[in-house]
Amino acid sequence: YGGREPLSGTVTLKGEPLDGGGIQFEPLEGQGTSGGSGIAEGRFVIDRQFGLKPGRYLVRITSADGATPLTQPNSSEVTG
């Protein structure tokens, strides 16, 4: 798998597992791999075939708070 490694972990917020969301890894050292996964009950898993090469990554975690309504972009904001 070209040096890719599997990755798994737990994401918590205020000491509790994050109900749901997403996690993204962006390379900081030119590794040439980025990846991501969904988060369910605080856990995420990335299998080796989609894994990351060793190195430093910027990690982005997203999740809805359950109270804020989703907004849809106006058609004028969408570019193609």
PDB file of N, CA and C in Angstrom:
ATOM      1  N   TYR A   1       0.819  -1.204   0.000  1.00  0.00           N
ATOM      2  CA  TYR A   1       0.000   0.000   0.000  1.00  0.00           C
ATOM      3  C   TYR A   1       0.859   1.263   0.000  1.00  0.00           C
ATOM      4  N   GLY A   2       2.050   1.175  -0.559  1.00  0.00           N
ATOM      5  CA  GLY A   2       2.893   2.348  -0.745  1.00  0.00           C
ATOM      6  C   GLY A   2       3.281   3.072   0.523  1.00  0.00           C
ATOM      7  N   GLY A   3       3.487   2.350   1.613  1.00  0.00           N
ATOM      8  CA  GLY A   3       3.887   2.980   2.862  1.00  0.00           C
ATOM      9  C   GLY A   3       2.745   3.489   3.716  1.00  0.00           C
ATOM     10  N   ARG A   4       1.520   3.266   3.266  1.00  0.00           N
ATOM     11  CA  ARG A   4       0.354   3.712   4.045  1.00  0.00           C
ATOM     12  C   ARG A   4       0.191   2.854   5.297  1.00  0.00           C
ATOM     13  N   GLU A   5      -0.270   3.486   6.348  1.00  0.00           N
ATOM     14  CA  GLU A   5      -0.515   2.806   7.613  1.00  0.00           C
ATOM     15  C   GLU A   5      -1.978   2.980   8.015  1.00  0.00           C
ATOM     16  N   PRO A   6      -2.572   1.947   8.657  1.00  0.00           N
ATOM     17  CA  PRO A   6      -3.937   2.104   9.155  1.00  0.00           C
ATOM     18  C   PRO A   6      -3.945   3.086  10.320  1.00  0.00           C
ATOM     19  N   LEU A   7      -5.089   3.648  10.572  1.00  0.00           N
ATOM     20  CA  LEU A   7      -5.216   4.643  11.622  1.00  0.00           C
ATOM     21  C   LEU A   7      -6.576   4.490  12.276  1.00  0.00           C
ATOM     22  N   SER A   8      -6.610   4.564  13.590  1.00  0.00           N
ATOM     23  CA  SER A   8      -7.879   4.540  14.312  1.00  0.00           C
ATOM     24  C   SER A   8      -7.704   5.326  15.594  1.00  0.00           C
ATOM     25  N   GLY A   9      -8.802   5.750  16.159  1.00  0.00           N
ATOM     26  CA  GLY A   9      -8.700   6.504  17.398  1.00  0.00           C
ATOM     27  C   GLY A   9     -10.043   6.888  17.944  1.00  0.00           C
ATOM     28  N   THR A  10      -9.985   7.648  19.028  1.00  0.00           N
ATOM     29  CA  THR A  10     -11.175   8.121  19.720  1.00  0.00           C
ATOM     30  C   THR A  10     -11.141   9.642  19.755  1.00  0.00           C
ATOM     31  N   VAL A  11     -12.278  10.255  19.482  1.00  0.00           N
ATOM     32  CA  VAL A  11     -12.402  11.711  19.522  1.00  0.00           C
ATOM     33  C   VAL A  11     -13.375  12.055  20.639  1.00  0.00           C
ATOM     34  N   THR A  12     -12.931  12.923  21.556  1.00  0.00           N
ATOM     35  CA  THR A  12     -13.796  13.333  22.661  1.00  0.00           C
ATOM     36  C   THR A  12     -13.970  14.846  22.648  1.00  0.00           C
ATOM     37  N   LEU A  13     -15.059  15.286  23.213  1.00  0.00           N
ATOM     38  CA  LEU A  13     -15.353  16.698  23.402  1.00  0.00           C
ATOM     39  C   LEU A  13     -15.832  16.865  24.832  1.00  0.00           C
ATOM     40  N   LYS A  14     -15.120  17.673  25.579  1.00  0.00           N
ATOM     41  CA  LYS A  14     -15.437  17.882  27.004  1.00  0.00           C
ATOM     42  C   LYS A  14     -15.458  16.554  27.756  1.00  0.00           C
ATOM     43  N   GLY A  15     -14.530  15.668  27.396  1.00  0.00           N
ATOM     44  CA  GLY A  15     -14.377  14.401  28.099  1.00  0.00           C
ATOM     45  C   GLY A  15     -15.327  13.292  27.673  1.00  0.00           C
ATOM     46  N   GLU A  16     -16.214  13.578  26.740  1.00  0.00           N
ATOM     47  CA  GLU A  16     -17.194  12.590  26.278  1.00  0.00           C
ATOM     48  C   GLU A  16     -16.947  12.255  24.812  1.00  0.00           C
ATOM     49  N   PRO A  17     -17.193  10.987  24.399  1.00  0.00           N
ATOM     50  CA  PRO A  17     -17.031  10.628  22.986  1.00  0.00           C
ATOM     51  C   PRO A  17     -17.932  11.489  22.099  1.00  0.00           C
ATOM     52  N   LEU A  18     -17.377  11.963  20.990  1.00  0.00           N
ATOM     53  CA  LEU A  18     -18.142  12.754  20.039  1.00  0.00           C
ATOM     54  C   LEU A  18     -19.188  11.863  19.378  1.00  0.00           C
ATOM     55  N   ASP A  19     -20.463  12.261  19.436  1.00  0.00           N
ATOM     56  CA  ASP A  19     -21.553  11.439  18.891  1.00  0.00           C
ATOM     57  C   ASP A  19     -21.329  11.095  17.424  1.00  0.00           C
ATOM     58  N   GLY A  20     -20.999  12.088  16.628  1.00  0.00           N
ATOM     59  CA  GLY A  20     -20.808  11.864  15.201  1.00  0.00           C
ATOM     60  C   GLY A  20     -20.119  13.050  14.573  1.00  0.00           C
ATOM     61  N   GLY A  21     -19.561  12.830  13.403  1.00  0.00           N
ATOM     62  CA  GLY A  21     -18.876  13.911  12.706  1.00  0.00           C
ATOM     63  C   GLY A  21     -17.913  13.355  11.687  1.00  0.00           C
ATOM     64  N   GLY A  22     -16.882  14.110  11.411  1.00  0.00           N
ATOM     65  CA  GLY A  22     -15.873  13.690  10.452  1.00  0.00           C
ATOM     66  C   GLY A  22     -14.497  14.142  10.897  1.00  0.00           C
ATOM     67  N   ILE A  23     -13.477  13.436  10.432  1.00  0.00           N
ATOM     68  CA  ILE A  23     -12.094  13.789  10.732  1.00  0.00           C
ATOM     69  C   ILE A  23     -11.303  13.750   9.429  1.00  0.00           C
ATOM     70  N   GLN A  24     -10.497  14.779   9.192  1.00  0.00           N
ATOM     71  CA  GLN A  24      -9.681  14.893   7.982  1.00  0.00           C
ATOM     72  C   GLN A  24      -8.229  15.108   8.378  1.00  0.00           C
ATOM     73  N   PHE A  25      -7.322  14.489   7.637  1.00  0.00           N
ATOM     74  CA  PHE A  25      -5.889  14.629   7.859  1.00  0.00           C
ATOM     75  C   PHE A  25      -5.256  15.226   6.608  1.00  0.00           C
ATOM     76  N   GLU A  26      -4.587  16.386   6.759  1.00  0.00           N
ATOM     77  CA  GLU A  26      -3.928  17.058   5.644  1.00  0.00           C
ATOM     78  C   GLU A  26      -2.419  17.045   5.893  1.00  0.00           C
ATOM     79  N   PRO A  27      -1.623  16.549   4.948  1.00  0.00           N
ATOM     80  CA  PRO A  27      -0.179  16.419   5.169  1.00  0.00           C
ATOM     81  C   PRO A  27       0.515  17.771   5.330  1.00  0.00           C
ATOM     82  N   LEU A  28       1.485  17.817   6.248  1.00  0.00           N
ATOM     83  CA  LEU A  28       2.272  19.023   6.483  1.00  0.00           C
ATOM     84  C   LEU A  28       3.717  18.876   6.019  1.00  0.00           C
ATOM     85  N   GLU A  29       4.102  17.661   5.623  1.00  0.00           N
ATOM     86  CA  GLU A  29       5.496  17.405   5.277  1.00  0.00           C
ATOM     87  C   GLU A  29       5.654  16.780   3.889  1.00  0.00           C
ATOM     88  N   GLY A  30       4.695  17.026   3.017  1.00  0.00           N
ATOM     89  CA  GLY A  30       4.790  16.516   1.654  1.00  0.00           C
ATOM     90  C   GLY A  30       4.676  15.009   1.539  1.00  0.00           C
ATOM     91  N   GLN A  31       3.953  14.368   2.451  1.00  0.00           N
ATOM     92  CA  GLN A  31       3.805  12.913   2.422  1.00  0.00           C
ATOM     93  C   GLN A  31       3.052  12.423   1.193  1.00  0.00           C
ATOM     94  N   GLY A  32       2.245  13.261   0.602  1.00  0.00           N
ATOM     95  CA  GLY A  32       1.500  12.847  -0.578  1.00  0.00           C
ATOM     96  C   GLY A  32       0.242  12.066  -0.270  1.00  0.00           C
ATOM     97  N   THR A  33      -0.116  11.944   0.987  1.00  0.00           N
ATOM     98  CA  THR A  33      -1.368  11.268   1.339  1.00  0.00           C
ATOM     99  C   THR A  33      -2.194  12.173   2.239  1.00  0.00           C
ATOM    100  N   SER A  34      -3.475  12.185   1.984  1.00  0.00           N
ATOM    101  CA  SER A  34      -4.428  12.820   2.880  1.00  0.00           C
ATOM    102  C   SER A  34      -5.547  11.814   3.043  1.00  0.00           C
ATOM    103  N   GLY A  35      -6.348  11.977   4.038  1.00  0.00           N
ATOM    104  CA  GLY A  35      -7.418  11.015   4.237  1.00  0.00           C
ATOM    105  C   GLY A  35      -8.395  11.500   5.268  1.00  0.00           C
ATOM    106  N   GLY A  36      -9.416  10.712   5.459  1.00  0.00           N
ATOM    107  CA  GLY A  36     -10.424  11.071   6.424  1.00  0.00           C
ATOM    108  C   GLY A  36     -11.374   9.926   6.689  1.00  0.00           C
ATOM    109  N   SER A  37     -12.255  10.159   7.633  1.00  0.00           N
ATOM    110  CA  SER A  37     -13.192   9.124   8.042  1.00  0.00           C
ATOM    111  C   SER A  37     -14.364   9.781   8.750  1.00  0.00           C
ATOM    112  N   GLY A  38     -15.442   9.049   8.825  1.00  0.00           N
ATOM    113  CA  GLY A  38     -16.543   9.460   9.677  1.00  0.00           C
ATOM    114  C   GLY A  38     -16.226   9.119  11.118  1.00  0.00           C
ATOM    115  N   ILE A  39     -16.887   9.803  12.028  1.00  0.00           N
ATOM    116  CA  ILE A  39     -16.757   9.533  13.457  1.00  0.00           C
ATOM    117  C   ILE A  39     -18.121   9.088  13.951  1.00  0.00           C
ATOM    118  N   ALA A  40     -18.173   7.953  14.642  1.00  0.00           N
ATOM    119  CA  ALA A  40     -19.415   7.459  15.230  1.00  0.00           C
ATOM    120  C   ALA A  40     -19.117   7.000  16.651  1.00  0.00           C
ATOM    121  N   GLU A  41     -19.892   7.511  17.599  1.00  0.00           N
ATOM    122  CA  GLU A  41     -19.717   7.176  19.009  1.00  0.00           C
ATOM    123  C   GLU A  41     -18.265   7.391  19.450  1.00  0.00           C
ATOM    124  N   GLY A  42     -17.655   8.445  18.904  1.00  0.00           N
ATOM    125  CA  GLY A  42     -16.302   8.815  19.279  1.00  0.00           C
ATOM    126  C   GLY A  42     -15.191   8.088  18.548  1.00  0.00           C
ATOM    127  N   ARG A  43     -15.497   7.089  17.742  1.00  0.00           N
ATOM    128  CA  ARG A  43     -14.462   6.272  17.104  1.00  0.00           C
ATOM    129  C   ARG A  43     -14.366   6.544  15.607  1.00  0.00           C
ATOM    130  N   PHE A  44     -13.132   6.457  15.110  1.00  0.00           N
ATOM    131  CA  PHE A  44     -12.907   6.502  13.666  1.00  0.00           C
ATOM    132  C   PHE A  44     -11.892   5.434  13.296  1.00  0.00           C
ATOM    133  N   VAL A  45     -11.999   4.930  12.071  1.00  0.00           N
ATOM    134  CA  VAL A  45     -11.091   3.896  11.574  1.00  0.00           C
ATOM    135  C   VAL A  45     -10.789   4.197  10.109  1.00  0.00           C
ATOM    136  N   ILE A  46      -9.501   4.157   9.760  1.00  0.00           N
ATOM    137  CA  ILE A  46      -9.070   4.273   8.370  1.00  0.00           C
ATOM    138  C   ILE A  46      -8.249   3.026   8.057  1.00  0.00           C
ATOM    139  N   ASP A  47      -8.752   2.185   7.163  1.00  0.00           N
ATOM    140  CA  ASP A  47      -8.049   0.957   6.788  1.00  0.00           C
ATOM    141  C   ASP A  47      -6.751   1.272   6.058  1.00  0.00           C
ATOM    142  N   ARG A  48      -5.850   0.310   6.039  1.00  0.00           N
ATOM    143  CA  ARG A  48      -4.525   0.523   5.466  1.00  0.00           C
ATOM    144  C   ARG A  48      -4.564   0.977   4.004  1.00  0.00           C
ATOM    145  N   GLN A  49      -5.451   0.418   3.181  1.00  0.00           N
ATOM    146  CA  GLN A  49      -5.475   0.815   1.770  1.00  0.00           C
ATOM    147  C   GLN A  49      -5.826   2.289   1.591  1.00  0.00           C
ATOM    148  N   PHE A  50      -6.456   2.907   2.583  1.00  0.00           N
ATOM    149  CA  PHE A  50      -6.783   4.336   2.545  1.00  0.00           C
ATOM    150  C   PHE A  50      -5.988   5.111   3.589  1.00  0.00           C
ATOM    151  N   GLY A  51      -5.037   4.440   4.233  1.00  0.00           N
ATOM    152  CA  GLY A  51      -4.292   5.013   5.345  1.00  0.00           C
ATOM    153  C   GLY A  51      -3.344   6.125   4.948  1.00  0.00           C
ATOM    154  N   LEU A  52      -2.556   6.542   5.915  1.00  0.00           N
ATOM    155  CA  LEU A  52      -1.651   7.668   5.751  1.00  0.00           C
ATOM    156  C   LEU A  52      -0.205   7.218   5.870  1.00  0.00           C
ATOM    157  N   LYS A  53       0.676   7.915   5.168  1.00  0.00           N
ATOM    158  CA  LYS A  53       2.103   7.690   5.338  1.00  0.00           C
ATOM    159  C   LYS A  53       2.538   8.398   6.623  1.00  0.00           C
ATOM    160  N   PRO A  54       3.563   7.879   7.307  1.00  0.00           N
ATOM    161  CA  PRO A  54       4.029   8.522   8.536  1.00  0.00           C
ATOM    162  C   PRO A  54       4.424   9.977   8.291  1.00  0.00           C
ATOM    163  N   GLY A  55       4.205  10.806   9.277  1.00  0.00           N
ATOM    164  CA  GLY A  55       4.559  12.216   9.194  1.00  0.00           C
ATOM    165  C   GLY A  55       3.599  13.070   9.995  1.00  0.00           C
ATOM    166  N   ARG A  56       3.780  14.367   9.879  1.00  0.00           N
ATOM    167  CA  ARG A  56       2.925  15.319  10.579  1.00  0.00           C
ATOM    168  C   ARG A  56       1.751  15.704   9.693  1.00  0.00           C
ATOM    169  N   TYR A  57       0.571  15.832  10.325  1.00  0.00           N
ATOM    170  CA  TYR A  57      -0.662  16.168   9.616  1.00  0.00           C
ATOM    171  C   TYR A  57      -1.438  17.234  10.381  1.00  0.00           C
ATOM    172  N   LEU A  58      -2.121  18.087   9.641  1.00  0.00           N
ATOM    173  CA  LEU A  58      -3.111  18.983  10.214  1.00  0.00           C
ATOM    174  C   LEU A  58      -4.395  18.166  10.322  1.00  0.00           C
ATOM    175  N   VAL A  59      -4.997  18.157  11.498  1.00  0.00           N
ATOM    176  CA  VAL A  59      -6.210  17.371  11.728  1.00  0.00           C
ATOM    177  C   VAL A  59      -7.387  18.320  11.877  1.00  0.00           C
ATOM    178  N   ARG A  60      -8.422  18.075  11.086  1.00  0.00           N
ATOM    179  CA  ARG A  60      -9.655  18.876  11.165  1.00  0.00           C
ATOM    180  C   ARG A  60     -10.799  17.955  11.578  1.00  0.00           C
ATOM    181  N   ILE A  61     -11.518  18.364  12.605  1.00  0.00           N
ATOM    182  CA  ILE A  61     -12.661  17.599  13.093  1.00  0.00           C
ATOM    183  C   ILE A  61     -13.897  18.475  12.939  1.00  0.00           C
ATOM    184  N   THR A  62     -14.945  17.911  12.350  1.00  0.00           N
ATOM    185  CA  THR A  62     -16.195  18.639  12.179  1.00  0.00           C
ATOM    186  C   THR A  62     -17.337  17.839  12.792  1.00  0.00           C
ATOM    187  N   SER A  63     -18.301  18.568  13.335  1.00  0.00           N
ATOM    188  CA  SER A  63     -19.474  17.931  13.917  1.00  0.00           C
ATOM    189  C   SER A  63     -20.560  18.985  14.082  1.00  0.00           C
ATOM    190  N   ALA A  64     -21.794  18.568  13.933  1.00  0.00           N
ATOM    191  CA  ALA A  64     -22.922  19.473  14.172  1.00  0.00           C
ATOM    192  C   ALA A  64     -23.224  19.484  15.663  1.00  0.00           C
ATOM    193  N   ASP A  65     -23.719  20.607  16.151  1.00  0.00           N
ATOM    194  CA  ASP A  65     -24.035  20.695  17.573  1.00  0.00           C
ATOM    195  C   ASP A  65     -25.453  20.247  17.897  1.00  0.00           C
ATOM    196  N   GLY A  66     -26.237  19.938  16.892  1.00  0.00           N
ATOM    197  CA  GLY A  66     -27.597  19.471  17.120  1.00  0.00           C
ATOM    198  C   GLY A  66     -28.600  20.589  17.329  1.00  0.00           C
ATOM    199  N   ALA A  67     -28.122  21.835  17.411  1.00  0.00           N
ATOM    200  CA  ALA A  67     -29.024  22.955  17.649  1.00  0.00           C
ATOM    201  C   ALA A  67     -29.011  23.963  16.504  1.00  0.00           C
ATOM    202  N   THR A  68     -27.882  24.133  15.867  1.00  0.00           N
ATOM    203  CA  THR A  68     -27.755  25.116  14.802  1.00  0.00           C
ATOM    204  C   THR A  68     -28.297  24.543  13.497  1.00  0.00           C
ATOM    205  N   PRO A  69     -29.251  25.223  12.854  1.00  0.00           N
ATOM    206  CA  PRO A  69     -29.784  24.700  11.592  1.00  0.00           C
ATOM    207  C   PRO A  69     -28.734  24.770  10.484  1.00  0.00           C
ATOM    208  N   LEU A  70     -28.793  23.811   9.595  1.00  0.00           N
ATOM    209  CA  LEU A  70     -27.917  23.828   8.433  1.00  0.00           C
ATOM    210  C   LEU A  70     -28.351  24.935   7.504  1.00  0.00           C
ATOM    211  N   THR A  71     -27.389  25.576   6.860  1.00  0.00           N
ATOM    212  CA  THR A  71     -27.720  26.615   5.898  1.00  0.00           C
ATOM    213  C   THR A  71     -27.354  26.140   4.507  1.00  0.00           C
ATOM    214  N   GLN A  72     -28.128  26.528   3.554  1.00  0.00           N
ATOM    215  CA  GLN A  72     -27.875  26.189   2.161  1.00  0.00           C
ATOM    216  C   GLN A  72     -27.294  27.418   1.478  1.00  0.00           C
ATOM    217  N   PRO A  73     -26.240  27.248   0.659  1.00  0.00           N
ATOM    218  CA  PRO A  73     -25.703  28.413  -0.040  1.00  0.00           C
ATOM    219  C   PRO A  73     -26.693  28.942  -1.066  1.00  0.00           C
ATOM    220  N   ASN A  74     -26.662  30.249  -1.246  1.00  0.00           N
ATOM    221  CA  ASN A  74     -27.480  30.845  -2.313  1.00  0.00           C
ATOM    222  C   ASN A  74     -26.880  30.442  -3.641  1.00  0.00           C
ATOM    223  N   SER A  75     -27.719  30.387  -4.673  1.00  0.00           N
ATOM    224  CA  SER A  75     -27.235  29.994  -5.982  1.00  0.00           C
ATOM    225  C   SER A  75     -26.148  30.952  -6.489  1.00  0.00           C
ATOM    226  N   SER A  76     -26.173  32.208  -6.031  1.00  0.00           N
ATOM    227  CA  SER A  76     -25.157  33.167  -6.464  1.00  0.00           C
ATOM    228  C   SER A  76     -23.800  32.877  -5.822  1.00  0.00           C
ATOM    229  N   GLU A  77     -23.779  32.105  -4.725  1.00  0.00           N
ATOM    230  CA  GLU A  77     -22.539  31.783  -4.046  1.00  0.00           C
ATOM    231  C   GLU A  77     -21.863  30.551  -4.639  1.00  0.00           C
ATOM    232  N   VAL A  78     -22.576  29.790  -5.406  1.00  0.00           N
ATOM    233  CA  VAL A  78     -22.049  28.557  -5.948  1.00  0.00           C
ATOM    234  C   VAL A  78     -21.374  28.860  -7.280  1.00  0.00           C
ATOM    235  N   THR A  79     -20.126  28.470  -7.420  1.00  0.00           N
ATOM    236  CA  THR A  79     -19.423  28.681  -8.683  1.00  0.00           C
ATOM    237  C   THR A  79     -19.085  27.354  -9.291  1.00  0.00           C
ATOM    238  N   GLY A  80     -18.980  27.321 -10.593  1.00  0.00           N
ATOM    239  CA  GLY A  80     -18.733  26.036 -11.233  1.00  0.00           C
ATOM    240  C   GLY A  80     -17.675  26.023 -12.245  1.00  0.00           C
TER     241      GLY A  80
END
